[in-house]
Tab-separated table of C-alpha atoms in Angstrom:
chain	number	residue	atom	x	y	z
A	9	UNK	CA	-13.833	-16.139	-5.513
A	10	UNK	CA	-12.379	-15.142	-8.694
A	11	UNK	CA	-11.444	-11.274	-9.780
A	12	UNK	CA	-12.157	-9.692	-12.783
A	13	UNK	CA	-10.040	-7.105	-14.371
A	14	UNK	CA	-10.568	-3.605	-14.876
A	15	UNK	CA	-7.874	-1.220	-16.578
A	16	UNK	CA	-8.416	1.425	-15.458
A	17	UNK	CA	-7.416	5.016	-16.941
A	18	UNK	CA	-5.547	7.821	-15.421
A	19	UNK	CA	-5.405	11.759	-16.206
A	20	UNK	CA	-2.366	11.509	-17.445
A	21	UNK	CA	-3.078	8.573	-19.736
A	22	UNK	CA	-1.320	6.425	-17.288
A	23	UNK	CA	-3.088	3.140	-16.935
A	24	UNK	CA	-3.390	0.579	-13.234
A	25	UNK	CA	-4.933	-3.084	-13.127
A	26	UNK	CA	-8.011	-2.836	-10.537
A	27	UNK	CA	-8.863	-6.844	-9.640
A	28	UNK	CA	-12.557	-6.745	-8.349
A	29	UNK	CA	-14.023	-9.521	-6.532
A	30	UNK	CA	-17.817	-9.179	-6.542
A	31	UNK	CA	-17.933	-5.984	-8.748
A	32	UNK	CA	-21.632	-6.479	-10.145
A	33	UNK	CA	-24.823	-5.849	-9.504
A	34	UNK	CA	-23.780	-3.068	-6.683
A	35	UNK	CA	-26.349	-1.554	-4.867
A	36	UNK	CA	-24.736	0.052	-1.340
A	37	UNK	CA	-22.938	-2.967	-0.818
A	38	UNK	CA	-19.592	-2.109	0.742
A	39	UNK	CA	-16.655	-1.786	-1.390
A	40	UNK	CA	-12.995	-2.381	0.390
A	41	UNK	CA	-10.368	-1.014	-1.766
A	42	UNK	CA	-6.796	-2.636	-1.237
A	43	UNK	CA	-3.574	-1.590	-1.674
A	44	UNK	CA	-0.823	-4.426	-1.278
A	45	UNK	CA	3.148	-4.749	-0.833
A	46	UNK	CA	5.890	-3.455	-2.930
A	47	UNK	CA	5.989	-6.765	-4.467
A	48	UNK	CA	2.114	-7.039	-4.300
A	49	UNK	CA	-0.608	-8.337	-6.306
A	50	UNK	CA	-3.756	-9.782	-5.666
A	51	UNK	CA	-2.494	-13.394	-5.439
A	52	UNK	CA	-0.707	-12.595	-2.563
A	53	UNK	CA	-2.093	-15.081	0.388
A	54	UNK	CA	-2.958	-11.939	2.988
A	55	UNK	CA	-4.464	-10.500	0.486
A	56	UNK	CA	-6.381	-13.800	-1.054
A	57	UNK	CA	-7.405	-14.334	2.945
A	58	UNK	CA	-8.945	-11.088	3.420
A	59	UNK	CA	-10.844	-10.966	0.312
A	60	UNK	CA	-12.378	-14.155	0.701
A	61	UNK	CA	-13.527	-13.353	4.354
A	62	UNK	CA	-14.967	-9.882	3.123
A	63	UNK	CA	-16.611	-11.640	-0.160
A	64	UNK	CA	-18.314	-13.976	2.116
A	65	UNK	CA	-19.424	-11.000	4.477
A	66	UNK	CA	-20.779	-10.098	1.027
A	67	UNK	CA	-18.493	-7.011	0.618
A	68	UNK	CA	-17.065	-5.842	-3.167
A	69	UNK	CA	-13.242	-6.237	-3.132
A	70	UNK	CA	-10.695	-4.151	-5.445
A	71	UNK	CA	-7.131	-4.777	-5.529
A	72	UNK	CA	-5.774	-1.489	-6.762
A	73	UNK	CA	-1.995	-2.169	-8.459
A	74	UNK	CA	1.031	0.028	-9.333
A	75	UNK	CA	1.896	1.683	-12.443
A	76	UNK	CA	3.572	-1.737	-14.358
A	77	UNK	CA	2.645	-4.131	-11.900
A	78	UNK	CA	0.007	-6.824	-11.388
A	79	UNK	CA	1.243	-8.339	-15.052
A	80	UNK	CA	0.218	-4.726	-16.549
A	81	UNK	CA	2.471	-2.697	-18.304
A	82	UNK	CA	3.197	1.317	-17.863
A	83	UNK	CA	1.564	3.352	-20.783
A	84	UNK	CA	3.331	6.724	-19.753
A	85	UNK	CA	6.849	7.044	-18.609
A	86	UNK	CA	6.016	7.620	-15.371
A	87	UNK	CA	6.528	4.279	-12.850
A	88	UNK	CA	5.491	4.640	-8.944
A	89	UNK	CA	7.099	4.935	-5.762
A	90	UNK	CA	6.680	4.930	-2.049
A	91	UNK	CA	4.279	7.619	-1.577
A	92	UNK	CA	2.728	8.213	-4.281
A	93	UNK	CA	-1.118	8.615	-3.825
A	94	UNK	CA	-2.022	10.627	-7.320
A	95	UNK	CA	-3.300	7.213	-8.419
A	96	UNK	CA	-4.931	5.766	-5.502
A	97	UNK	CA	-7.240	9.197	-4.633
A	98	UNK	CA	-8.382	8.828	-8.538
A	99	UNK	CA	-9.495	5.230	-8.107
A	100	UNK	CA	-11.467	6.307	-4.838
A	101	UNK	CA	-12.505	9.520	-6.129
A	102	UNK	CA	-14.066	7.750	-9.439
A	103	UNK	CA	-15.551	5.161	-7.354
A	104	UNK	CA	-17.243	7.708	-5.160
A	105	UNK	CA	-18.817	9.221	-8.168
A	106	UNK	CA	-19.958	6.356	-10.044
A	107	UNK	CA	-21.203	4.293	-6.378
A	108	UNK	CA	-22.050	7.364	-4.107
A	109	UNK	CA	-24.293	5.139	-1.942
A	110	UNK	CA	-21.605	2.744	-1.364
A	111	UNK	CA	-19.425	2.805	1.845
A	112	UNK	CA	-16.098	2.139	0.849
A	113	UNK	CA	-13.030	1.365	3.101
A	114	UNK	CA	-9.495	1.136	2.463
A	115	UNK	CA	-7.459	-2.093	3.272
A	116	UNK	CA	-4.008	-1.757	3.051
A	117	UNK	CA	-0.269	-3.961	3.361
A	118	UNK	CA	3.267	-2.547	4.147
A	119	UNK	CA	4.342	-0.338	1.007
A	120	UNK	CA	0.614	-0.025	0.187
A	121	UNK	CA	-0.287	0.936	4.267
A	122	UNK	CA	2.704	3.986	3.782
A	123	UNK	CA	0.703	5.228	0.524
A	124	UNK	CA	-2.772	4.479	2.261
A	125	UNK	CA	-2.096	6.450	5.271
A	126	UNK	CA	-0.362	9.417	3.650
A	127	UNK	CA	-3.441	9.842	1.416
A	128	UNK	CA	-5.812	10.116	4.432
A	129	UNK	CA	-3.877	12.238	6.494
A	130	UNK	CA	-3.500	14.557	2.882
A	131	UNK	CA	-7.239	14.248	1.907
A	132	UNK	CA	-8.203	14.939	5.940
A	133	UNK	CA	-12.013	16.117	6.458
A	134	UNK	CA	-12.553	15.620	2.825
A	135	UNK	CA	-11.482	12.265	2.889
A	136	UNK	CA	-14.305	9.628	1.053
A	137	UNK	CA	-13.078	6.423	3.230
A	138	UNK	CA	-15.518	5.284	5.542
A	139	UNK	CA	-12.447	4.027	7.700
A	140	UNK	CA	-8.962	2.608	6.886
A	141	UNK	CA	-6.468	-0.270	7.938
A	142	UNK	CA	-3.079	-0.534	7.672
A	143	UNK	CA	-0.919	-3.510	8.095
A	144	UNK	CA	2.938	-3.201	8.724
A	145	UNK	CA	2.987	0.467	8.031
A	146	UNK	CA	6.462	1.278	7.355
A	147	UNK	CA	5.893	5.034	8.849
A	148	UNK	CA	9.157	6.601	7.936
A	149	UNK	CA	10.519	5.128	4.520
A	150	UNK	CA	14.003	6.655	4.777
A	151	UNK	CA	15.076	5.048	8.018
A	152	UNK	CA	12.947	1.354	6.753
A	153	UNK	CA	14.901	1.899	3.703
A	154	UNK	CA	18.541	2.372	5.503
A	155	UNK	CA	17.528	-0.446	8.106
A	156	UNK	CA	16.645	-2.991	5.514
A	157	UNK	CA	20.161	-1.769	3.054
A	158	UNK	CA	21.899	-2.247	6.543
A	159	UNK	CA	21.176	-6.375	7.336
A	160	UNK	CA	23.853	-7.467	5.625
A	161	UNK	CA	24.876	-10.571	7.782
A	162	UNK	CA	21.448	-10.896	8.567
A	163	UNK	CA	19.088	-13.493	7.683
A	164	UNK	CA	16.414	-10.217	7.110
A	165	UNK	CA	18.502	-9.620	4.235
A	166	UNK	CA	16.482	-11.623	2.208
A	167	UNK	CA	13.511	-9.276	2.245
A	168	UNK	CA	16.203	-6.311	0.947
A	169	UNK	CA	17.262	-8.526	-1.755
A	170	UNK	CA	13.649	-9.596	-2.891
A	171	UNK	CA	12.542	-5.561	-2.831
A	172	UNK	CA	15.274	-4.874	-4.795
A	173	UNK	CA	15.200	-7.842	-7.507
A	174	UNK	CA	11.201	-7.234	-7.786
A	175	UNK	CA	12.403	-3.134	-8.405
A	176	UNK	CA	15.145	-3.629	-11.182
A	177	UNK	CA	12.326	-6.377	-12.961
A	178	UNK	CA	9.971	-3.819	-13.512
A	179	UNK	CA	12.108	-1.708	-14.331
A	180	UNK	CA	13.423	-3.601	-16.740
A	181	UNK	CA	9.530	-4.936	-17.995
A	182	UNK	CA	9.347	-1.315	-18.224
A	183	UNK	CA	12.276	0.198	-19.293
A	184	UNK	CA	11.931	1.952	-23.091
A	185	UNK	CA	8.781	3.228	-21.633
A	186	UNK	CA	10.422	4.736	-18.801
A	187	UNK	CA	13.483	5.696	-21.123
A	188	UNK	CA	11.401	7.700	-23.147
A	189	UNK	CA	11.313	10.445	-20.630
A	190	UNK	CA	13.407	13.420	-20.624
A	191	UNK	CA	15.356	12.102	-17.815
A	192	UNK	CA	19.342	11.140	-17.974
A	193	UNK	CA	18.691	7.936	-16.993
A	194	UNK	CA	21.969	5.282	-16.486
A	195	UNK	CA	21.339	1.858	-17.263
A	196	UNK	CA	24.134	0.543	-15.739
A	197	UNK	CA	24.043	2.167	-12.877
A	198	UNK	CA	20.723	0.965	-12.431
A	199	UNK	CA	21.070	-2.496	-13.179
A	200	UNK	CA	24.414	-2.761	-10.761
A	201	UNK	CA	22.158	-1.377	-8.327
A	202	UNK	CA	22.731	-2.976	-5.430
A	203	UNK	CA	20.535	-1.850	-2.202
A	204	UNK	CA	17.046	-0.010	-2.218
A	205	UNK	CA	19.067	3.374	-1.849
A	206	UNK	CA	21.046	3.104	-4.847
A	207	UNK	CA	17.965	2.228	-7.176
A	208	UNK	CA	16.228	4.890	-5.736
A	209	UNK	CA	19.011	7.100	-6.383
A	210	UNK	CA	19.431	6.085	-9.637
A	211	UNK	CA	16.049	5.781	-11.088
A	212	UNK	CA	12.941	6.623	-8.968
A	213	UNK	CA	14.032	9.862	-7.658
A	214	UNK	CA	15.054	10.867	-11.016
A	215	UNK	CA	11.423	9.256	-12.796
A	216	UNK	CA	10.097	12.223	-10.239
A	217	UNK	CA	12.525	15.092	-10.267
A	218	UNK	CA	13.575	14.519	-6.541
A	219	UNK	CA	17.040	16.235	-5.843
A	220	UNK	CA	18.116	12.957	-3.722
A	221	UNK	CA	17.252	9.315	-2.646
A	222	UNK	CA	16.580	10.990	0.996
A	223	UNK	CA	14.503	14.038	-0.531
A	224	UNK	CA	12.314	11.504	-2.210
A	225	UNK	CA	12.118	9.181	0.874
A	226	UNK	CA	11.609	11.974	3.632
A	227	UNK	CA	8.752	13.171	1.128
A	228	UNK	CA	6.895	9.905	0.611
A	229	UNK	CA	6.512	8.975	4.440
A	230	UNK	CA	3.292	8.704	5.950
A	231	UNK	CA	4.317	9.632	9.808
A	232	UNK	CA	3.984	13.700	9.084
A	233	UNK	CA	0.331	13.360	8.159
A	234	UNK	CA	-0.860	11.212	10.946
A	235	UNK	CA	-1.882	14.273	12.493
A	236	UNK	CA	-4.252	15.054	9.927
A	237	UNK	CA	-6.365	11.867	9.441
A	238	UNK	CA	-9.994	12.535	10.609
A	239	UNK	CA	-11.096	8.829	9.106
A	240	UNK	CA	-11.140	6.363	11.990
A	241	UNK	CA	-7.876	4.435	10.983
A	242	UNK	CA	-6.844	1.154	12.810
A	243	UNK	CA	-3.070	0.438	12.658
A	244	UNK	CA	-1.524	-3.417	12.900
A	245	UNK	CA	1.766	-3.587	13.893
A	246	UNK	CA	4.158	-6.501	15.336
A	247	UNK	CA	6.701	-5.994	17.439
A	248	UNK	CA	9.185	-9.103	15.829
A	249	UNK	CA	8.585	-7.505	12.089
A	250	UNK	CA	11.947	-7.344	10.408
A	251	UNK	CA	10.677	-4.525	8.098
A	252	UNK	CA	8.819	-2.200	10.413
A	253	UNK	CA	11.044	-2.191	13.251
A	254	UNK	CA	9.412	-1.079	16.767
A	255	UNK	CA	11.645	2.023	17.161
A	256	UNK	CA	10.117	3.072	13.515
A	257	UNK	CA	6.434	2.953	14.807
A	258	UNK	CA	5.700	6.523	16.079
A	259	UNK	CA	3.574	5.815	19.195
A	260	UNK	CA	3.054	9.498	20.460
A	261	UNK	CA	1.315	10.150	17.128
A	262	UNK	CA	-1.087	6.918	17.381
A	263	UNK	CA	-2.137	7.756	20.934
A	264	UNK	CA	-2.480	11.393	20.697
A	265	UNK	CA	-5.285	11.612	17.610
A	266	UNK	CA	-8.666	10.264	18.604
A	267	UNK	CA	-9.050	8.992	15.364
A	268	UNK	CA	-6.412	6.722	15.207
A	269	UNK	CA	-5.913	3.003	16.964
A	270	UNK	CA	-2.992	0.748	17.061
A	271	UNK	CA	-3.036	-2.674	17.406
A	272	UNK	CA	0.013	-4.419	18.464
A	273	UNK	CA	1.311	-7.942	18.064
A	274	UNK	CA	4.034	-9.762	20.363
A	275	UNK	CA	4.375	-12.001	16.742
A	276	UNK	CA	3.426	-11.266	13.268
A	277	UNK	CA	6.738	-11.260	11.406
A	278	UNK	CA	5.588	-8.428	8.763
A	279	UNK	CA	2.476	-9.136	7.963
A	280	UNK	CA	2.625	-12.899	8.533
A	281	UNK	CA	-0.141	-13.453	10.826
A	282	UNK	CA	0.070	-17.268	11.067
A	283	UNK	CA	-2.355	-19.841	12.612
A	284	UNK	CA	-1.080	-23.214	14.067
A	285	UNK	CA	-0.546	-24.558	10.932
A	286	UNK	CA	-0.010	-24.122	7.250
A	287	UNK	CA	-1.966	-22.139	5.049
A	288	UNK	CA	-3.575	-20.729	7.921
A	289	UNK	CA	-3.635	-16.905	9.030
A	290	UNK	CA	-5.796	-14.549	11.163
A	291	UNK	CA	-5.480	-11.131	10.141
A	292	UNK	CA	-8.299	-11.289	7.765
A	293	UNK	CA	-10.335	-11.693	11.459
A	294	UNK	CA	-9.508	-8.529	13.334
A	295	UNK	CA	-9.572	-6.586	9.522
A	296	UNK	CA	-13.164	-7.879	8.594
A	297	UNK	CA	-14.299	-7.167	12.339
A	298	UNK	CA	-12.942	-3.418	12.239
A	299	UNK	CA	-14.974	-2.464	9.180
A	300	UNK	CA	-17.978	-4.353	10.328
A	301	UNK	CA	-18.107	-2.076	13.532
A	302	UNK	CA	-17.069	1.184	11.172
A	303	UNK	CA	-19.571	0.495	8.995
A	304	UNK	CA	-22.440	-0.174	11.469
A	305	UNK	CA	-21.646	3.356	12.970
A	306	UNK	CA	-21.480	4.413	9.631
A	307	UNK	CA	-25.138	3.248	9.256
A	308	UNK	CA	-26.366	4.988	12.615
């Protein structure tokens, strides 16, 4: 299936890429809303896999991007960051109101699972998801952060480095846009960045008016509002991901609200998923079954 593109506008004039896969002729089909990696986009082959499974299961898909990502460019100075759910609750809030009779679910990778959750635990009872999924939830973005800056002689230092290249190109795609804000911004600094911690120091804490890195990071986490999630939410974690470590996943939480389920992996890498061989993966399976037993509750 193909997507078809959809600006769509903020309340602060801000502007995200929506990528719908079957986005006509709705009725009460179901709509899964997805929200992918830092480095994300709706190429990416999880998130190609699941959309093709849910197309054929004849649900809409919508790949909800960034601020400045998904080959869009920001419109207002302000950029995104690890928890920030402003734009995601518009998106679902606007799709409630123009589709009220169809179910929709959220679908959601790394990055995109942090900012997921944290808007479901924040929206609670009111919350218009159906039910949610999300796949190598960081949890606690300060300590993910510090353990991915730490792998320096590690081969996981690749996934630091590719975070952290992807961050300083949009900024860059993006940067008189972002300049134009009555920030002291340094360039320099910026560009020499040279872990996650320093660019968020130096740019995406001050894009927000955070007082540190840490303040910013502590803030954005999801784990503090799994309390509060009254959606059922299904959680898919791997205990070899490099990212999401096994000390970071906070099982107390996960077992202790009735709402919430966690399904864990021996193997997965984060969010890898593979089959026996190449181009082959599985977690579009236990995704697509999840929402098909949500949504036949949802029915009764």
């Amino acid at each position: 299936p193909k997507f078809t593109r959809e600006i769509f506008l903020l309340s602060d004039g801000g502007t995200i890429a929506l990528d719908w896969a079957l986005c006509k002729n709705h009725t009460n089909r179901p709509i899964v809303t997805v929200l992918s990696g830092v480095t994300g986009t709706s190429c990416d082959f999880y998130v190609r896999k699941c959309y093709k499974e849910f197309v054929r299961l004849n649900y809409s898909v919508v790949v909800v991007h960034s601020r400045g990502c998904g080959g869009s460019k920001l419109t207002t100075p302000l950029p995104f960051h690890c928890g920030f759910t402003n734009d995601y609750k518009e998106v679902v809030d606007d799709l409630h109101k123009r589709l009220p009779k169809c179910p929709l679910f959220g679908l959601s990778f790394s990055l995109g699972a942090n900012i997921m959750t944290k808007y479901v635990g924040e929206e609670g009872e009111n919350c218009p998801l159906v039910a949610a999924i999300a796949v190598g939830n960081p949890y606690d973005m300060y300590k993910v952060i510090k353990h991915l800056d730490s792998q320096r002689l590690s081969p996981n230092k690749i996934y630091d480095m590719a975070i952290l290249n992807f961050l300083k190109t949009a900024f860059k795609a993006n940067q008189s846009t972002i300049m134009s804000a009555p920030v002291e911004f340094n360039i320099s600094k910026i560009a020499q960045s040279s872990s996650i911690m320093e660019f968020t120091e130096e740019m995406t804490r001050k894009a927000f008016a955070y007082k540190s890195a840490k303040h910013l990071l502590d803030d954005s986490s999801c784990g503090p509002h799994l309390d509060n999630i009254r959606i059922p939410t299904m959680f898919l974690n791997s205990l070899d991901d490099p990212i999401c470590i096994k000390s970071l996943i906070p099982f107390e939480k996960l077992v202790s609200n009735p709402y919430l389920v966690l399904a864990l992996t021996v193997h997965g890498g984060h969010i890898g998923y593979m089959g026996n061989s190449w181009p082959t993966s599985w977690v579009e399976l236990p995704v697509s079954q999840f929402f098909a037993a949500m949504l036949k509750h949802y029915h009764k």
